[in-house]
CSV table of C-alpha atoms in Angstrom, one decimal:
chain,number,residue,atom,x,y,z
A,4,UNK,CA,-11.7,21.3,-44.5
A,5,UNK,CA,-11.6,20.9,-40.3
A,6,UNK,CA,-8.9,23.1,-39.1
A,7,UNK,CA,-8.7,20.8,-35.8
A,8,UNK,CA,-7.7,23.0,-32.6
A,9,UNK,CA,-8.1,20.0,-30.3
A,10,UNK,CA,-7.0,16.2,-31.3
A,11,UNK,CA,-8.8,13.2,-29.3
A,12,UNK,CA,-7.4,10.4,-29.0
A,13,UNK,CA,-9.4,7.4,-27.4
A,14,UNK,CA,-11.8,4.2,-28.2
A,15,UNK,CA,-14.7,4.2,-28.3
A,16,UNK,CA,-15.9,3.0,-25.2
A,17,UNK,CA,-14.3,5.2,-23.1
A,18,UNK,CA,-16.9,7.7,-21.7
A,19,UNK,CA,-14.7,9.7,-20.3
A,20,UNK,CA,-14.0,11.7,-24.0
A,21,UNK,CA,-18.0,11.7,-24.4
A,22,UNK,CA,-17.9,14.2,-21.7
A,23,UNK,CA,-14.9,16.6,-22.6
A,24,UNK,CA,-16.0,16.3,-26.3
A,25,UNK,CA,-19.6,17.9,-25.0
A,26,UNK,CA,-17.8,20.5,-23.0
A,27,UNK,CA,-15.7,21.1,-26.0
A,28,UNK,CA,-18.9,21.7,-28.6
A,29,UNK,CA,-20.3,23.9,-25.9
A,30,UNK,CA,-17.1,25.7,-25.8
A,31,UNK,CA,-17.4,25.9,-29.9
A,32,UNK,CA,-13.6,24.6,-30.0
A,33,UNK,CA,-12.7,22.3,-33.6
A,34,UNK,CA,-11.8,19.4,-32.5
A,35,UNK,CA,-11.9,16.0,-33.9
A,36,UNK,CA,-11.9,12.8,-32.3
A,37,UNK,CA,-9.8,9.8,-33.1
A,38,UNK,CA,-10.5,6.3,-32.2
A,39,UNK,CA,-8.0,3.6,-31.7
A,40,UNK,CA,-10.8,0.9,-32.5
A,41,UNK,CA,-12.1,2.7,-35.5
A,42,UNK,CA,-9.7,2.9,-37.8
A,43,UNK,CA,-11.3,1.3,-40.5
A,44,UNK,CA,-13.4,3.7,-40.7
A,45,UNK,CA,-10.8,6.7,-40.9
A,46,UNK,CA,-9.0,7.8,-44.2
A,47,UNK,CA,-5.7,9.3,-43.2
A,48,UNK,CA,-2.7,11.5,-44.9
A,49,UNK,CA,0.0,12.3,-43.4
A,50,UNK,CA,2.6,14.6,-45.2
A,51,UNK,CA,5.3,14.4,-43.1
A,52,UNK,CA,7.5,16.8,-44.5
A,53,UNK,CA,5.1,19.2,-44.1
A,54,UNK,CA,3.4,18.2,-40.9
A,55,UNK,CA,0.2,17.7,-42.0
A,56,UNK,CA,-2.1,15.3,-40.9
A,57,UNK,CA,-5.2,14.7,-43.0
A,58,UNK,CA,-8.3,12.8,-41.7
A,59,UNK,CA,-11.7,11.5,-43.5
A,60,UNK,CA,-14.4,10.4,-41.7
A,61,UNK,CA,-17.1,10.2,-43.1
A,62,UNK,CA,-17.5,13.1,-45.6
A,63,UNK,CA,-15.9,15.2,-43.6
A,64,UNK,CA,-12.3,16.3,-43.8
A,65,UNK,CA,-10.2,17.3,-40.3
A,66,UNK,CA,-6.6,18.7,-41.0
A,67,UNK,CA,-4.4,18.2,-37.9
A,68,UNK,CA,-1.0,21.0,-38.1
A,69,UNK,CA,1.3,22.9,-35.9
A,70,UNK,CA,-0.4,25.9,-37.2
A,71,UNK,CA,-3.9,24.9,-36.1
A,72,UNK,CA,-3.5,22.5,-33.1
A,73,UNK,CA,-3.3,23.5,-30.1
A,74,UNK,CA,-4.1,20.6,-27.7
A,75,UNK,CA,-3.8,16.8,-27.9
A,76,UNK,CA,-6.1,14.7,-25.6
A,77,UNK,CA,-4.4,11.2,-25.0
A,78,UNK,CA,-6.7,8.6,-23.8
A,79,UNK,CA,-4.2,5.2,-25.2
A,80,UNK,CA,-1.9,2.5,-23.7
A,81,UNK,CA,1.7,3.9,-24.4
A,82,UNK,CA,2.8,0.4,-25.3
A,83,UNK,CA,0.8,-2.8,-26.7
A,84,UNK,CA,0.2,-5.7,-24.3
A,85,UNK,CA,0.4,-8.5,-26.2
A,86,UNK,CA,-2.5,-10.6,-24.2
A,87,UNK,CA,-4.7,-10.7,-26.9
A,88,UNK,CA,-2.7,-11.2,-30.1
A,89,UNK,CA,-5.0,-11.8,-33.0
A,90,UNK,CA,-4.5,-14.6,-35.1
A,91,UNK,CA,-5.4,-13.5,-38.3
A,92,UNK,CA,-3.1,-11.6,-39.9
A,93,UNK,CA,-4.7,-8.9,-41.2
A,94,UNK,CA,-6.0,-7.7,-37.4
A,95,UNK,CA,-2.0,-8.4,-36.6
A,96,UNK,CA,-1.4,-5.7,-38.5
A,97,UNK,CA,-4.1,-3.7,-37.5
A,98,UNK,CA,-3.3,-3.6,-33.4
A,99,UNK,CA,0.6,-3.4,-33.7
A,100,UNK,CA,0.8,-0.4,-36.6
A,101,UNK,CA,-1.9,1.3,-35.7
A,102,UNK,CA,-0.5,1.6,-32.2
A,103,UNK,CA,2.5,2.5,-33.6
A,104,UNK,CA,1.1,5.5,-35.6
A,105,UNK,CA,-0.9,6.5,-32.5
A,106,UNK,CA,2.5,7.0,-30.7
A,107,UNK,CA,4.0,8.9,-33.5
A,108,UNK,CA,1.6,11.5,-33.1
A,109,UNK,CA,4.3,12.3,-30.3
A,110,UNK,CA,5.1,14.5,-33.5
A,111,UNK,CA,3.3,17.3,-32.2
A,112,UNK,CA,4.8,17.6,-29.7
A,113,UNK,CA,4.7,21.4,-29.1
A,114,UNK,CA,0.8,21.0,-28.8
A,115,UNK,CA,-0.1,20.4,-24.9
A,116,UNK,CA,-0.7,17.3,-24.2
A,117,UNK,CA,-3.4,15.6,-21.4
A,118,UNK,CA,-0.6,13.6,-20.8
A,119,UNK,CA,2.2,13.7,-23.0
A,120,UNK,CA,2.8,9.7,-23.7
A,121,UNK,CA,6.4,9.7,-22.8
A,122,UNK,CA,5.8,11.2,-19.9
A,123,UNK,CA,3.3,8.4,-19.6
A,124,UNK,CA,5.4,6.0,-20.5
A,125,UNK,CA,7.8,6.9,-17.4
A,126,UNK,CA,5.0,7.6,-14.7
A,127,UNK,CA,3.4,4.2,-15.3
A,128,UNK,CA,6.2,2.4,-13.7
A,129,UNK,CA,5.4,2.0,-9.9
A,130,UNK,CA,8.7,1.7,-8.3
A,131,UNK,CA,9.4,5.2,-9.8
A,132,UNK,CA,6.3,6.6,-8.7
A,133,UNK,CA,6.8,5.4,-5.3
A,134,UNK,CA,10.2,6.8,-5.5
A,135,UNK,CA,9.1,10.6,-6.5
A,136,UNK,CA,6.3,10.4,-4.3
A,137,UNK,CA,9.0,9.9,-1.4
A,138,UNK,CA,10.9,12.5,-3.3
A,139,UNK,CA,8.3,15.4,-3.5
A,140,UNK,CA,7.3,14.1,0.5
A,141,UNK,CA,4.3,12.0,0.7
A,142,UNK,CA,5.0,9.2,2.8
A,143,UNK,CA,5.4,5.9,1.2
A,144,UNK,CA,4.0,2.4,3.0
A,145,UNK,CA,7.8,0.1,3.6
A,146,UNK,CA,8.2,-1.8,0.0
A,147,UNK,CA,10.0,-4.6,-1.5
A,148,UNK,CA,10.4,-6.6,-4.5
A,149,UNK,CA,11.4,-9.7,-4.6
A,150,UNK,CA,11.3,-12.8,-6.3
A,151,UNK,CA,12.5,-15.2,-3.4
A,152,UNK,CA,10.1,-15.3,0.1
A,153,UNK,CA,13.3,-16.7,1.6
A,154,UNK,CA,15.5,-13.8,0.3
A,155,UNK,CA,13.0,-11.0,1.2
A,156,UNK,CA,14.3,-11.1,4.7
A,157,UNK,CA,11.2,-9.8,6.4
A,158,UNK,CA,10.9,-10.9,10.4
A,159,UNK,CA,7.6,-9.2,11.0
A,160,UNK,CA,4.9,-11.6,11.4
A,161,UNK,CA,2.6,-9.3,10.7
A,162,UNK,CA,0.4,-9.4,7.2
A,163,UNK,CA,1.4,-7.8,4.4
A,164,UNK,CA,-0.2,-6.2,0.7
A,165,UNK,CA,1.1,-8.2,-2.5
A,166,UNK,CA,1.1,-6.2,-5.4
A,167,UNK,CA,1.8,-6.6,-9.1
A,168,UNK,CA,4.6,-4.3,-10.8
A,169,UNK,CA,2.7,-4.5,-13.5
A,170,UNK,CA,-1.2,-4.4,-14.1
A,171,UNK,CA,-2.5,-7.5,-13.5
A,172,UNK,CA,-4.3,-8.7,-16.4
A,173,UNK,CA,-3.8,-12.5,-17.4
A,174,UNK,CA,-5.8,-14.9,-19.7
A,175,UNK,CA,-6.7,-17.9,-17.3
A,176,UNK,CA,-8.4,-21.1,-19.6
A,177,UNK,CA,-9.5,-18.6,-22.0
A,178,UNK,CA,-11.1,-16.0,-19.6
A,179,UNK,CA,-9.7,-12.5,-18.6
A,180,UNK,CA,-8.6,-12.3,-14.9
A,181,UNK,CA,-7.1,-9.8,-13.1
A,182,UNK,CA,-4.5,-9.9,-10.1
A,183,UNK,CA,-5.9,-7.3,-7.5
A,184,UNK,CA,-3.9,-6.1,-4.1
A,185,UNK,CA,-4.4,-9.6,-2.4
A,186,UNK,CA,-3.4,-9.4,1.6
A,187,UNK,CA,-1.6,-12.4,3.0
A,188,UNK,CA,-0.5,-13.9,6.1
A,189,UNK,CA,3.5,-13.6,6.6
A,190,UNK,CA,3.3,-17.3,7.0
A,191,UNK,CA,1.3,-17.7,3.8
A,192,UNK,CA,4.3,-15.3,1.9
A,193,UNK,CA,6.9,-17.5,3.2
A,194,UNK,CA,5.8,-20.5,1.9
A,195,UNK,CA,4.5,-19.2,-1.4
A,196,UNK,CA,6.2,-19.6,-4.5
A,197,UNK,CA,7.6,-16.4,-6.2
A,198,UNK,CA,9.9,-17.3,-9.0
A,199,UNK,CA,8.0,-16.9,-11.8
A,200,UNK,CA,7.7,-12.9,-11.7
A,201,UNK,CA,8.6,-10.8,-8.9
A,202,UNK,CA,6.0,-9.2,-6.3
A,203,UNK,CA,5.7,-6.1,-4.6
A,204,UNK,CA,5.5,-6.5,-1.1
A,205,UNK,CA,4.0,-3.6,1.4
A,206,UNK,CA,3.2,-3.3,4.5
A,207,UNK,CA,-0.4,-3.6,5.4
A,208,UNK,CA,-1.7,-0.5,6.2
A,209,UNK,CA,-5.1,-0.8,7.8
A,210,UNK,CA,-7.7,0.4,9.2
A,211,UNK,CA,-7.5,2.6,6.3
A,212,UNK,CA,-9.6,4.7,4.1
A,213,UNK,CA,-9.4,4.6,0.7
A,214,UNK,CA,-9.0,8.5,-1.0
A,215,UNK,CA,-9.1,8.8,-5.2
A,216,UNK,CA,-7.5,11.7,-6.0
A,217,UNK,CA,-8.3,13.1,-9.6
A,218,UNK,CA,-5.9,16.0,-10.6
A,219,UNK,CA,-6.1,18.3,-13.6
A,220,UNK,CA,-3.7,21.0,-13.9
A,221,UNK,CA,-4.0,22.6,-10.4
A,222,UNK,CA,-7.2,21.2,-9.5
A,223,UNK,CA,-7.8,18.5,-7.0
A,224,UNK,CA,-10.9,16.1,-6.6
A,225,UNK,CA,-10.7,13.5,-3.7
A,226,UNK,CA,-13.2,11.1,-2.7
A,227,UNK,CA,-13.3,8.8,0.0
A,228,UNK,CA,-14.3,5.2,-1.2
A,229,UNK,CA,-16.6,3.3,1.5
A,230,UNK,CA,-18.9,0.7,1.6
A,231,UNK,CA,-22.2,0.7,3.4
A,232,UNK,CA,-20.5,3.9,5.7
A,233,UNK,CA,-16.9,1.8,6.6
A,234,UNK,CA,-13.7,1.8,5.4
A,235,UNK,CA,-12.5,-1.4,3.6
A,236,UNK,CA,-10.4,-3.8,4.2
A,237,UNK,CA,-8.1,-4.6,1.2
A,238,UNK,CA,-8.5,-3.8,-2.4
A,239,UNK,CA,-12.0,-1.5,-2.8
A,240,UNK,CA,-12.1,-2.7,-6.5
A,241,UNK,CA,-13.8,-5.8,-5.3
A,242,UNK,CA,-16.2,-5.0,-3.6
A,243,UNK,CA,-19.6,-5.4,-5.5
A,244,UNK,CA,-20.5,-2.2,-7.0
A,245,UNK,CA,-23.5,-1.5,-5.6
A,246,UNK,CA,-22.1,-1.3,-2.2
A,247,UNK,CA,-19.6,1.3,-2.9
A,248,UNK,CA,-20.0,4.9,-1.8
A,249,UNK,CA,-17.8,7.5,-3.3
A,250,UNK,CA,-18.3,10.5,-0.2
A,251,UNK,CA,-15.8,14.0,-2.1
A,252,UNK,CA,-13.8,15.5,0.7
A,253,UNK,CA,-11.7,17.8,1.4
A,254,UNK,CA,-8.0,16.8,1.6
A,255,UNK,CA,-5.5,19.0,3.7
A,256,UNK,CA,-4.4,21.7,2.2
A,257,UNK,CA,-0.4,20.5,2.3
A,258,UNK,CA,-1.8,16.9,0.9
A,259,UNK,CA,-3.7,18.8,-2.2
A,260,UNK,CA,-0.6,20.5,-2.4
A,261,UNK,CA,1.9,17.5,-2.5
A,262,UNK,CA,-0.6,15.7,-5.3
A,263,UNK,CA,-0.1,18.8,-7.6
A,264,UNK,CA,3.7,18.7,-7.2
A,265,UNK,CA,3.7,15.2,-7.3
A,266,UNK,CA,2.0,15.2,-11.0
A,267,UNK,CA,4.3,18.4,-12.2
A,268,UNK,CA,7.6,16.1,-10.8
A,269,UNK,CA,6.0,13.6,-13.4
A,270,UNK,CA,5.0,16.0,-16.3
A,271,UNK,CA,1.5,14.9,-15.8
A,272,UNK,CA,-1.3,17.3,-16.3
A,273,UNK,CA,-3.6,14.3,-15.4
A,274,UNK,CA,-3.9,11.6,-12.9
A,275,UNK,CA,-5.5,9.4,-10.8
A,276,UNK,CA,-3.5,9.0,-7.4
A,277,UNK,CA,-4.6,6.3,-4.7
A,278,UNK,CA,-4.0,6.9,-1.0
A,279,UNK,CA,-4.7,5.8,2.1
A,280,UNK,CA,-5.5,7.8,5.5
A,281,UNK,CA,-5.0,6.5,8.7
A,282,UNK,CA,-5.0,8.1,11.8
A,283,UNK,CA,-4.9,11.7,10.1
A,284,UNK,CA,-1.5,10.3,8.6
A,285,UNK,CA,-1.9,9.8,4.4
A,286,UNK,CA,-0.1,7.4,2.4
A,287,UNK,CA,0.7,7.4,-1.4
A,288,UNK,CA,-0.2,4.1,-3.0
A,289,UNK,CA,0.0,4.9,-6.7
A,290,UNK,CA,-1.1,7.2,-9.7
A,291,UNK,CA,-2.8,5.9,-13.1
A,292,UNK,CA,-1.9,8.9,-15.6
A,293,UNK,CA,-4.8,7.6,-17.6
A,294,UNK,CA,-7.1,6.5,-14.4
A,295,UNK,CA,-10.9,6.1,-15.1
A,296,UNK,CA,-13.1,9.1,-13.8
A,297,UNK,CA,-16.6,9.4,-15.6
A,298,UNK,CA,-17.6,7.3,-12.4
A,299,UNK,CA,-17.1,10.6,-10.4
A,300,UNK,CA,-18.7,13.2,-12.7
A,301,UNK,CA,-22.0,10.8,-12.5
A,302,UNK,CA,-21.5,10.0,-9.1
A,303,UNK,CA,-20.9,12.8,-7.0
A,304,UNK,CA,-20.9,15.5,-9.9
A,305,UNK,CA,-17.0,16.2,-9.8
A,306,UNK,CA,-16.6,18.9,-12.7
A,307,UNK,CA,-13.4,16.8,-14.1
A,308,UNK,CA,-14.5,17.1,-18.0
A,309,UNK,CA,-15.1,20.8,-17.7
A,310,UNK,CA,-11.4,20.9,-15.9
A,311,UNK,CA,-10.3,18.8,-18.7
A,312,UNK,CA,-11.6,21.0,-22.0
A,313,UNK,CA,-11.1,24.4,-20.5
A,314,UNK,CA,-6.9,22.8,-20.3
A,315,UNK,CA,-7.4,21.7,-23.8
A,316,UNK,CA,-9.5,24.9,-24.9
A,317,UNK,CA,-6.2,26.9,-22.8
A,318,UNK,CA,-3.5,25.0,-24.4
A,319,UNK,CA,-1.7,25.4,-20.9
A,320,UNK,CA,-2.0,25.2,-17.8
B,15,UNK,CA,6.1,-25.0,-1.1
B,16,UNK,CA,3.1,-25.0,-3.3
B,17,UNK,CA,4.4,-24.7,-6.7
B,18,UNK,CA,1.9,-22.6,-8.1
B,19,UNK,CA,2.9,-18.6,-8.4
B,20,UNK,CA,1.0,-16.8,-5.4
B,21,UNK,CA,-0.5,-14.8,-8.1
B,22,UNK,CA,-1.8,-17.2,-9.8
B,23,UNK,CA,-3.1,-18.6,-6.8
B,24,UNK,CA,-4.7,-15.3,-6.3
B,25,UNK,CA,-5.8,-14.3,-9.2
B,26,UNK,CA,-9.6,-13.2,-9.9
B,27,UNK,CA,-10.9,-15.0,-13.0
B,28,UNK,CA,-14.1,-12.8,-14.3
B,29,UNK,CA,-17.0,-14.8,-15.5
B,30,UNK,CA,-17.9,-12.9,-18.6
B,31,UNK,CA,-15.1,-10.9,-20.6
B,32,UNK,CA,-14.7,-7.3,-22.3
B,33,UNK,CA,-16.8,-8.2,-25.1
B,34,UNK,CA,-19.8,-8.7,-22.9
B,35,UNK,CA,-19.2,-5.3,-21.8
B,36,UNK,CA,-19.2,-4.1,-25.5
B,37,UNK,CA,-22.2,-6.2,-26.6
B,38,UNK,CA,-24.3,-4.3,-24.0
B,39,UNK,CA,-24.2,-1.1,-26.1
B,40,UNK,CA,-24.3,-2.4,-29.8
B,41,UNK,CA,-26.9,-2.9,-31.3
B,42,UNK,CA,-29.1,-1.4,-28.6
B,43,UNK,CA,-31.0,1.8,-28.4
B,44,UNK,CA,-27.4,3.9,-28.4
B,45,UNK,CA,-24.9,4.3,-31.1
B,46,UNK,CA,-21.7,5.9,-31.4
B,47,UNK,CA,-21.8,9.0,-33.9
B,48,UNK,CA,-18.7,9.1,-35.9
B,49,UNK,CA,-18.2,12.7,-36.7
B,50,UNK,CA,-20.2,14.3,-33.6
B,51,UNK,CA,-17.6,11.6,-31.4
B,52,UNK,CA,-19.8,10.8,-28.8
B,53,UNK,CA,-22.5,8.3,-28.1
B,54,UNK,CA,-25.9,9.4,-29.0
B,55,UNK,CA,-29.3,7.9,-28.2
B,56,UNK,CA,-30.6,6.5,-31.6
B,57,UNK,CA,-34.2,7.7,-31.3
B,58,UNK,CA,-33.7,11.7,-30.0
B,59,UNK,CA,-30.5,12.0,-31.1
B,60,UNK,CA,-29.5,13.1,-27.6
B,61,UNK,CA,-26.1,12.7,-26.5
B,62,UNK,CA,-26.4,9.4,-24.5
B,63,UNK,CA,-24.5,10.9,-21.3
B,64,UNK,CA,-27.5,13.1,-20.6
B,65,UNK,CA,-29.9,9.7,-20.7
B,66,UNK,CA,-30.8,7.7,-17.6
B,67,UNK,CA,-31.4,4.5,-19.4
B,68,UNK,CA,-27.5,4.9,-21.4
B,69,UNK,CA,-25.5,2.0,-19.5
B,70,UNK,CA,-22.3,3.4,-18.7
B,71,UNK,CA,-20.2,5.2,-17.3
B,72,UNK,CA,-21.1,3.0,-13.8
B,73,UNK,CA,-18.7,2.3,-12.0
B,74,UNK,CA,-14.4,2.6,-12.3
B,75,UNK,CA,-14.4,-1.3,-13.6
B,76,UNK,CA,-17.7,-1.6,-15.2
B,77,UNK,CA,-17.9,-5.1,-14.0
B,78,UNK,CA,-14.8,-6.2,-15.8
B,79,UNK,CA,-11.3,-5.6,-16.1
B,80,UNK,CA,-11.6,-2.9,-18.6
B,81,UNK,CA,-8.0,-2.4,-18.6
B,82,UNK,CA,-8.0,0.5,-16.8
B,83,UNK,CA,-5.6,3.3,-17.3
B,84,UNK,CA,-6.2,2.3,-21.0
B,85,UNK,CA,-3.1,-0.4,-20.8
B,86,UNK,CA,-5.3,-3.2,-21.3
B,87,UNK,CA,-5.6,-4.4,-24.8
C-alpha cells in the first residue's frame, strides 16, 4: 500500500504535472497522480467515515488520508461546461459524477492546496478580480458591462477592447471557436448588437506590452510577450506561434510586490496574471488560477515546476 | 443594427479541434505511463519532457483552444 503524501489531480494532456511529477520523484515524495480522463482505468474506495481514500491503478494500491497527505495539486475546471455534452449515456455519467467526485476531494481540506478550488471557483470571476486588483492597488484599464451599446453611455470616440465575462469557447457548425479580446471602432460598438450576453468593455490601452506573470507562493516569473522584437497590438494569443518571443524581465519591485498580495487577497498560491506596460505605468488585465506555464519552463527555462513541488513537498508556503 | 451578436461576429472558428491535438500523441512514439504519471518515450523509456522530438508542451494554446485555465471541457 501507497501512503500518498502528494495527490495530483489533472488530465492527461496537461504537461504541466509531467514536470512537477519529475521534480517530485527526484525529491523521493509519494505521490500519486490522478487523471480526470482516466478514470476507467482507476479503482477507487472511499470510506468516508473514516477518510480514506483508496486507489488501484494498475496493481498498485495508493491510499489518500489526513494522516498521510500533505499536499493536493489541482489541475481541474471547478465547474463543468456543458459544451460538449455526450450523448450517450453512459459518458453522461462519466463527465458530470466524475467531476463531481473530483470537487469533493474539497474533503481534504486541511491538506494545502495549489489552489484550493473554492478559492478557484471565486477568483475565476473577472469582475471580482478586477475589483481586488483595484483593491490591493494595481491600476485597472476604465471597464463596463453592458448589454445595450445605446445604454453603455460612452462619448469617447476613441476604440475600445471587448472582452468576454466568461471564457470564450463556443461550438460554431460543429467546430470549436473561441472569442479572443477583439478591438473595435466606437462606431462599430455602437451599432453592434449586444443583447444576447453582455460584454466587457475596456478601454484600449496601447502601445502596450504584453507581461505574463507566473506566481507560486512568493515567487514571481514575468515575461514580456513580443513578436519579431515589438509589442503587439491586440490579443497576443493570435499571433502565429512561431512569431512569438517570450523575453523574462524583471518587474519593479512594488509591481512583484502587488502580484503576490494580489494572489494572497485571492487565497491563490498559483496564478497566471496578464498586464500591460505602457509608458513605465502597468495595468492588471486578469489572472487564470489555473493558467498554462510549461511554455515557459521550455522556453526561457523559468524554474516554475521546481517552485511548484518544493510548495507541495513544504505543505506551506 | 446588424443582428448578429458582436461576438459572434468576432468569433475565431479553429480549423481542426482538440482531438487533433490528442491524436498527435497516441499512438505515436510516446505513451502516457499510468503509475509513473508522466509521459514517457515508448522505446527508452525516458520521460518524454526530456526528448526533443516529444510534441508538446509548445506553446500556451498548442494551436487550439485547449481550454486553458483547465475550464474547457
Amino acid at each position: 500500500m501507497n501512503e500518498v503524501s502528494v495527490l495530483i489531480i489533472s488530465n492527461k494532456f496537461d504537461f504541466t504535472t509531467d514536470y512537477v511529477v519529475l521534480t517530485l520523484r527526484e525529491l523521493g515524495i509519494p505521490y500519486v497522480r490522478v487523471n480526470r480522463d482516466e478514470f476507467l482505468n482507476y479503482s477507487i474506495r472511499f470510506l468516508v467515515n473514516q477518510g480514506e481514500l483508496y486507489i488501484r491503478i494498475g496493481n498498485e494500491d495508493f491510499v489518500i488520508s489526513a494522516k498521510s497527505l500533505k499536499s493536493v495539486y489541482y489541475r481541474a475546471p471547478t465547474f463543468v461546461r456543458t459544451l460538449d455534452v455526450p450523448t450517450e449515456p453512459e459518458l453522461q455519467l462519466y463527465k458530470f459524477q466524475w467531476a463531481s467526485f473530483i470537487r469533493n476531494l474539497i474533503f481534504f481540506e486541511d491538506a494545502f492546496w495549489i489552489n484550493n478550488p473554492v478559492a478557484t471557483y471565486k477568483a475565476e470571476n473577472k469582475l471580482y478580480q478586477l475589483k481586488i486588483a483595484k483593491d490591493v492597488g494595481f491600476k485597472i484599464p476604465n471597464t463596463l458591462v453592458s448589454n445595450d451599446a445605446g445604454y453603455l453611455q460612452i462619448n469617447d470616440k476613441r476604440e475600445y477592447a471587448i472582452k468576454t465575462l466568461d471564457p470564450g469557447l463556443l461550438k460554431i457548425s460543429g467546430k470549436s471557436a473561441f472569442i479572443y479580446t477583439n478591438i473595435v471602432t466606437y462606431n462599430e460598438l455602437m451599432e453592434s448588437n449586444l443583447r444576447f450576453a453582455p460584454v466587457v468593455v475596456q478601454e484600449y490601452l496601447h502601445p502596450k506590452t504584453d507581461i505574463r506573470v507566473t506566481v507560486v507562493g512568493n515567487r514571481v516569473f514575468a515575461v514580456k510577450i513580443l513578436s519579431q522584437g515589438n509589442s503587439i497590438n491586440g490579443d497576443w494569443r493570435r499571433i502565429e506561434k512561431d512569431k512569438l518571443e517570450y523575453v523574462p524581465v524583471t518587474l519593479p519591485e512594488n509591481i512583484t510586490q502587488l502580484c503576490i498580495k494580489f494572489l494572497r487577497k485571492l487565497d491563490l498560491i498559483f496564478g497566471a496574471i496578464d498586464l500591460v506596460c505602457i509608458d513605465d505605468e502597468y495595468y492588471f488585465l486578469e489572472v487564470n488560477p489555473t493558467g498554462e506555464w510549461a511554455w515557459l519552463v521550455k522556453s526561457v527555462k523559468f524554474p516554475i515546476h521546481k517552485e511548484i513541488a518544493n510548495l507541495l513537498f513544504k505543505g506551506k508556503l | 443594427m446588424d443582428d448578429k451578436h458582436i461576438f459572434l461576429k468576432k468569433a475565431f472558428v479553429y480549423k481542426d479541434d482538440q482531438q487533433k491535438f490528442k491524436d498527435e500523441f497516441e499512438g505515436g512514439d510516446f505513451v502516457y505511463e499510468q503509475l509513473l504519471g508522466y509521459w514517457i518515450n515508448k522505446n527508452n523509456k525516458e520521460p518524454a519532457l526530456y526528448d526533443s522530438t516529444f510534441p508538446g508542451p509548445r506553446t500556451k494554446k498548442a494551436d487550439i483552444e485547449t481550454g486553458e485555465d483547465q475550464k474547457g471541457e
